[in-house]
CSV table of C-alpha atoms in Angstrom, one decimal:
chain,number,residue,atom,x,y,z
O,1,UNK,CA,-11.7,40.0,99.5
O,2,UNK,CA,-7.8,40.2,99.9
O,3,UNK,CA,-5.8,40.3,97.3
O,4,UNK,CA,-5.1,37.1,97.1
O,5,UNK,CA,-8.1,35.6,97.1
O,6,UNK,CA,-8.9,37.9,94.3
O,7,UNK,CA,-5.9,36.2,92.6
O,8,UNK,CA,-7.3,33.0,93.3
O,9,UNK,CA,-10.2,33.9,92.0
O,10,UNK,CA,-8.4,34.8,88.6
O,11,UNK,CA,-6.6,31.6,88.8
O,12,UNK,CA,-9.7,29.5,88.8
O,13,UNK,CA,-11.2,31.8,86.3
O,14,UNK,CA,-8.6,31.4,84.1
O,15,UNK,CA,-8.3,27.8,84.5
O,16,UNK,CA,-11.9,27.2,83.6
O,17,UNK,CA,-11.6,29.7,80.6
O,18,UNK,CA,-8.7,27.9,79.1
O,19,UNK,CA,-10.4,24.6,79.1
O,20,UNK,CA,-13.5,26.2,77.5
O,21,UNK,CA,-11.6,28.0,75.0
O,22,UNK,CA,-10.1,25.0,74.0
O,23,UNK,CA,-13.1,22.9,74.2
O,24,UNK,CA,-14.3,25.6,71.5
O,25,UNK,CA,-11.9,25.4,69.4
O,26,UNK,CA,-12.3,21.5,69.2
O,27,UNK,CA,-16.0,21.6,68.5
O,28,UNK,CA,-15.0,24.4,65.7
O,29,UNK,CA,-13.0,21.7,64.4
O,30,UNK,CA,-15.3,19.2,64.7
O,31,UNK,CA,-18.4,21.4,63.2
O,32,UNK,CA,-17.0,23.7,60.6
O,33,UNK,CA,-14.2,21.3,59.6
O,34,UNK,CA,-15.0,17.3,59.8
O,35,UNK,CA,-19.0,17.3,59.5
O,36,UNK,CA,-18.5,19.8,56.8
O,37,UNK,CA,-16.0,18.5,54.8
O,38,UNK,CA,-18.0,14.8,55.2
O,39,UNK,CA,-21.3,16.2,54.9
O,40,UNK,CA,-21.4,18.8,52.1
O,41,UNK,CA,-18.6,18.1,50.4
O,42,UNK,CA,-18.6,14.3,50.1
O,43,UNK,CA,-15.1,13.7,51.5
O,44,UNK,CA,-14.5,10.2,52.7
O,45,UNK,CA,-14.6,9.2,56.3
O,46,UNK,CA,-11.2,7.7,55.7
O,47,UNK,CA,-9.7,10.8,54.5
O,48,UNK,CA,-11.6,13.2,57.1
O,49,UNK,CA,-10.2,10.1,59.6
O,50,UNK,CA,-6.4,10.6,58.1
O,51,UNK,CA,-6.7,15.0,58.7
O,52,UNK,CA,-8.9,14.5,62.0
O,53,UNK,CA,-8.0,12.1,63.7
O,54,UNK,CA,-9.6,11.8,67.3
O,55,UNK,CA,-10.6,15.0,67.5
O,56,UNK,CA,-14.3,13.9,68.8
O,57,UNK,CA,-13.2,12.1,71.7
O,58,UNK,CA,-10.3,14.9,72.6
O,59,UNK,CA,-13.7,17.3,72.4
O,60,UNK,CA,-15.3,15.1,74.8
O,61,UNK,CA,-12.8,14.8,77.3
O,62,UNK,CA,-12.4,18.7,77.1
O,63,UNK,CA,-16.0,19.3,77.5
O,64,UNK,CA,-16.0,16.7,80.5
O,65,UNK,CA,-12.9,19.1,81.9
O,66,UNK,CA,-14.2,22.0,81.3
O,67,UNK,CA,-17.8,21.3,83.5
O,68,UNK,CA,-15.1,19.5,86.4
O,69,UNK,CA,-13.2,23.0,86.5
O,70,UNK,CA,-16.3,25.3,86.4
O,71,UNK,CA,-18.0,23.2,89.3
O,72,UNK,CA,-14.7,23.4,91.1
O,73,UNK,CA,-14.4,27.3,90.4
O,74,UNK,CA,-18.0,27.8,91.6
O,75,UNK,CA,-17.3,25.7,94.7
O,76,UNK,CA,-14.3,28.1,95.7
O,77,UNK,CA,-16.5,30.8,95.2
O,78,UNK,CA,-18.9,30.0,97.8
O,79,UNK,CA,-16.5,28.6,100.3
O,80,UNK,CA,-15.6,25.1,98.7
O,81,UNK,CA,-17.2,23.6,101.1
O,82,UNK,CA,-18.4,20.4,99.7
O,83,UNK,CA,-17.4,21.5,96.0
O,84,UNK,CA,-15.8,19.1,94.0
O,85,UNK,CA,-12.1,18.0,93.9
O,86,UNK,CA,-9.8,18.7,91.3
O,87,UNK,CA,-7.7,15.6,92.1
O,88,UNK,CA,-10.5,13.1,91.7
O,89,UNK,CA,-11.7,15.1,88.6
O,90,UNK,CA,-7.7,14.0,87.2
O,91,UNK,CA,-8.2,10.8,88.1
O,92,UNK,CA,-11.0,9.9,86.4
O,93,UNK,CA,-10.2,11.4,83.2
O,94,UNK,CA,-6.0,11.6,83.0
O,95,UNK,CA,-6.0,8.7,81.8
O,96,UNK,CA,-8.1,8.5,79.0
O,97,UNK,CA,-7.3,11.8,78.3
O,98,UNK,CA,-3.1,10.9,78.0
O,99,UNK,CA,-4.0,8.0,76.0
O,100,UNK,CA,-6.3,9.8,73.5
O,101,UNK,CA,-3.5,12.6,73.6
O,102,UNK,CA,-0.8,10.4,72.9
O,103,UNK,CA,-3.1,8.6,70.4
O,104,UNK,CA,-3.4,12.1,68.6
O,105,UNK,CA,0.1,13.5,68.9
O,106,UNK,CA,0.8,10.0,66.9
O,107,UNK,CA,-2.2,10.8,64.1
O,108,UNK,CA,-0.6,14.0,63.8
O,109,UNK,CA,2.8,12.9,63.1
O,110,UNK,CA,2.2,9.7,61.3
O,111,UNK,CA,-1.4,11.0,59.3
O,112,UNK,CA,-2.0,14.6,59.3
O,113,UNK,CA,1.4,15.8,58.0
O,114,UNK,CA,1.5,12.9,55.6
O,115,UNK,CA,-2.4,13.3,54.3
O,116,UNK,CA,-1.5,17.4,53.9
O,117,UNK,CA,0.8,17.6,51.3
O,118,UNK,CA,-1.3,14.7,49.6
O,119,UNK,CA,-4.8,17.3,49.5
O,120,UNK,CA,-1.9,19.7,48.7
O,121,UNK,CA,-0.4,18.0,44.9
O,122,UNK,CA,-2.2,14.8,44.9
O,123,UNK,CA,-0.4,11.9,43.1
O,124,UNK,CA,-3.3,9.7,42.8
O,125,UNK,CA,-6.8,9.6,41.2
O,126,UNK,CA,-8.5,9.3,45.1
O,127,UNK,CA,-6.4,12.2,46.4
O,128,UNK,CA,-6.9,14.6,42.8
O,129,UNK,CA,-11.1,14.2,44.2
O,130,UNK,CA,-10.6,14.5,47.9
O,131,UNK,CA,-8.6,17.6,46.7
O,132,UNK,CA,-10.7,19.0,44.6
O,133,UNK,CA,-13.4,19.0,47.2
O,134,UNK,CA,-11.0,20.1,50.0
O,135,UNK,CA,-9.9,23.3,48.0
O,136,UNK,CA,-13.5,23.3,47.0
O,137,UNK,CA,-14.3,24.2,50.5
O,138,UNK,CA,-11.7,26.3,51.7
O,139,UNK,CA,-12.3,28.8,48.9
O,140,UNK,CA,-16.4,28.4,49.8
O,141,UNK,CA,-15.9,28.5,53.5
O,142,UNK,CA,-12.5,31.3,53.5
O,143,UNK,CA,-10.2,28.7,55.1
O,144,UNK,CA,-6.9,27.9,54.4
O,145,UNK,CA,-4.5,25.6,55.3
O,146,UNK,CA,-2.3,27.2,57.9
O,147,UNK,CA,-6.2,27.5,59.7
O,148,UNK,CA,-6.4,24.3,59.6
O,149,UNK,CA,-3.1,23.6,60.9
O,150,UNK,CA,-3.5,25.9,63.5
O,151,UNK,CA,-6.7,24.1,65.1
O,152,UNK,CA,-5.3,20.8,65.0
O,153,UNK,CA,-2.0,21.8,67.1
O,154,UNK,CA,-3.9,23.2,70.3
O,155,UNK,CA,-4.3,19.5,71.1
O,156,UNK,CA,-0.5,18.7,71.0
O,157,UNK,CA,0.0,21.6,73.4
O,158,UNK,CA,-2.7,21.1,75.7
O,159,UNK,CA,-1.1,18.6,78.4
O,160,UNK,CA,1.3,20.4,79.1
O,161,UNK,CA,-1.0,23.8,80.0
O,162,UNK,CA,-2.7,21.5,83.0
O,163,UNK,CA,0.9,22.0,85.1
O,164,UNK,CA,1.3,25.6,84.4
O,165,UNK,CA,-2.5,26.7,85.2
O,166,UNK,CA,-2.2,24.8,88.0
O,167,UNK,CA,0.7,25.9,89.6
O,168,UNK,CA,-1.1,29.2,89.3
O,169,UNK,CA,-3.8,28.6,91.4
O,170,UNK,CA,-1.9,26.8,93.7
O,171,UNK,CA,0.6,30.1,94.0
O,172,UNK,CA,-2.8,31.8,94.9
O,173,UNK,CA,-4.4,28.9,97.5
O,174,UNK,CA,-4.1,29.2,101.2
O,175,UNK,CA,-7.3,27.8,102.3
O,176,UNK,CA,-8.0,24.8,104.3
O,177,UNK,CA,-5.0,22.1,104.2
O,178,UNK,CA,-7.3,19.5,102.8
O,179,UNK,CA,-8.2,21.7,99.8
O,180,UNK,CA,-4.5,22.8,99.2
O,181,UNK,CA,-3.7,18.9,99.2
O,182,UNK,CA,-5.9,18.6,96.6
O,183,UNK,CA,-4.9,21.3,94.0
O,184,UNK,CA,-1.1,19.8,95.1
O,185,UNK,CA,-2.6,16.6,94.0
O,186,UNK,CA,-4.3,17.7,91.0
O,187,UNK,CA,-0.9,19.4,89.9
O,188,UNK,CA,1.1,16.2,90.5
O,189,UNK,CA,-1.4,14.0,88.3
O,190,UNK,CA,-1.7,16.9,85.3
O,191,UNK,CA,2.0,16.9,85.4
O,192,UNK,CA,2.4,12.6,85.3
O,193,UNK,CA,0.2,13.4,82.9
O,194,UNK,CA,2.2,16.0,80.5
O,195,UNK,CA,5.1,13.4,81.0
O,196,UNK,CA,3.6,10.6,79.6
């Protein structure tokens, strides 16, 4: 292989991997955080719904991404030749996936940040026991707040990763025209996309 295929190769690779990784990371959150915090420890759905927001559907969307980018990667591998197209694989799930996003960023601003410093000093009766049990299970499970705050940023900065990765692999791509047209493609949807 020439060296740039090999860097190609990487591109892909590292496309796939960064959807995985934060596919991960959103299932983390969604297993160690929200069915914990709801299961165990009793927290109300509308509180877990105030810290989490969409988180499940974001996951889904990921995971859908993730498998689109892996079979793509494994198509390039072995020629491309009827391997799936990243293009189409943006245009069936940009737009849920901008609307969930936007509908998150908007949680996080408007929710999270607000419902926070509530688990933080509670003011009310319904906050002092949704507290309680939060710090209950940070201290039982070794979490703290900046962890928590961590995991639930990656989904903020995620759009705007799809452009970047992308003009990677396109850097990398001189195969057939058709397939180069629809990484070009793929780019110009993930980058509508980071706009919106």
């Amino acid at each position: 292989r020439t060296v740039r295929e090999r860097n190609l190769a990487r591109a892909a690779q590292e496309l796939y991997v960064s959807e995985h990784t934060h596919w991960a990371g959103l299932q983390r959150v969604v297993a160690n955080y929200m069915e914990v915090l709801q299961g165990d420890y009793g927290l109300e759905e509308a509180i877990v719904s105030k810290l989490f927001g969409n988180v499940r559907d974001l996951a889904a969307l990921s995971q859908t991404a993730c498998e689109g980018f892996r079979q793509w990667q494994r198509g390039l591998e072995t020629g491309g030749a009827g391997g799936p197209r990243l293009a189409e694989l943006f245009q069936r799930i940009g737009p849920a996936l901008s609307t969930a996003s936007a509908q998150y960023a908007d949680h996080y601003h408007h929710h999270y940040l607000v419902a926070l410093p509530r688990l933080e000093r509670p003011a009310d009766a319904d906050w002092r026991e949704a507290s309680r049990k939060f710090k209950r299970f940070c201290a039982e499970h070794h979490r703290n707040v900046q962890d928590l705050s961590s995991a639930l940023i990656t989904p903020i900065q995620r759009l705007p990763r799809y452009p970047l990765l992308l003009k990677n692999v396109l850097s990398f791509f001189d195969g057939p025209a058709e397939s180069r047209a629809d990484v070009a493609a793929a780019l110009e949807l993930s980058q509508a996309m980071a706009r919106s």
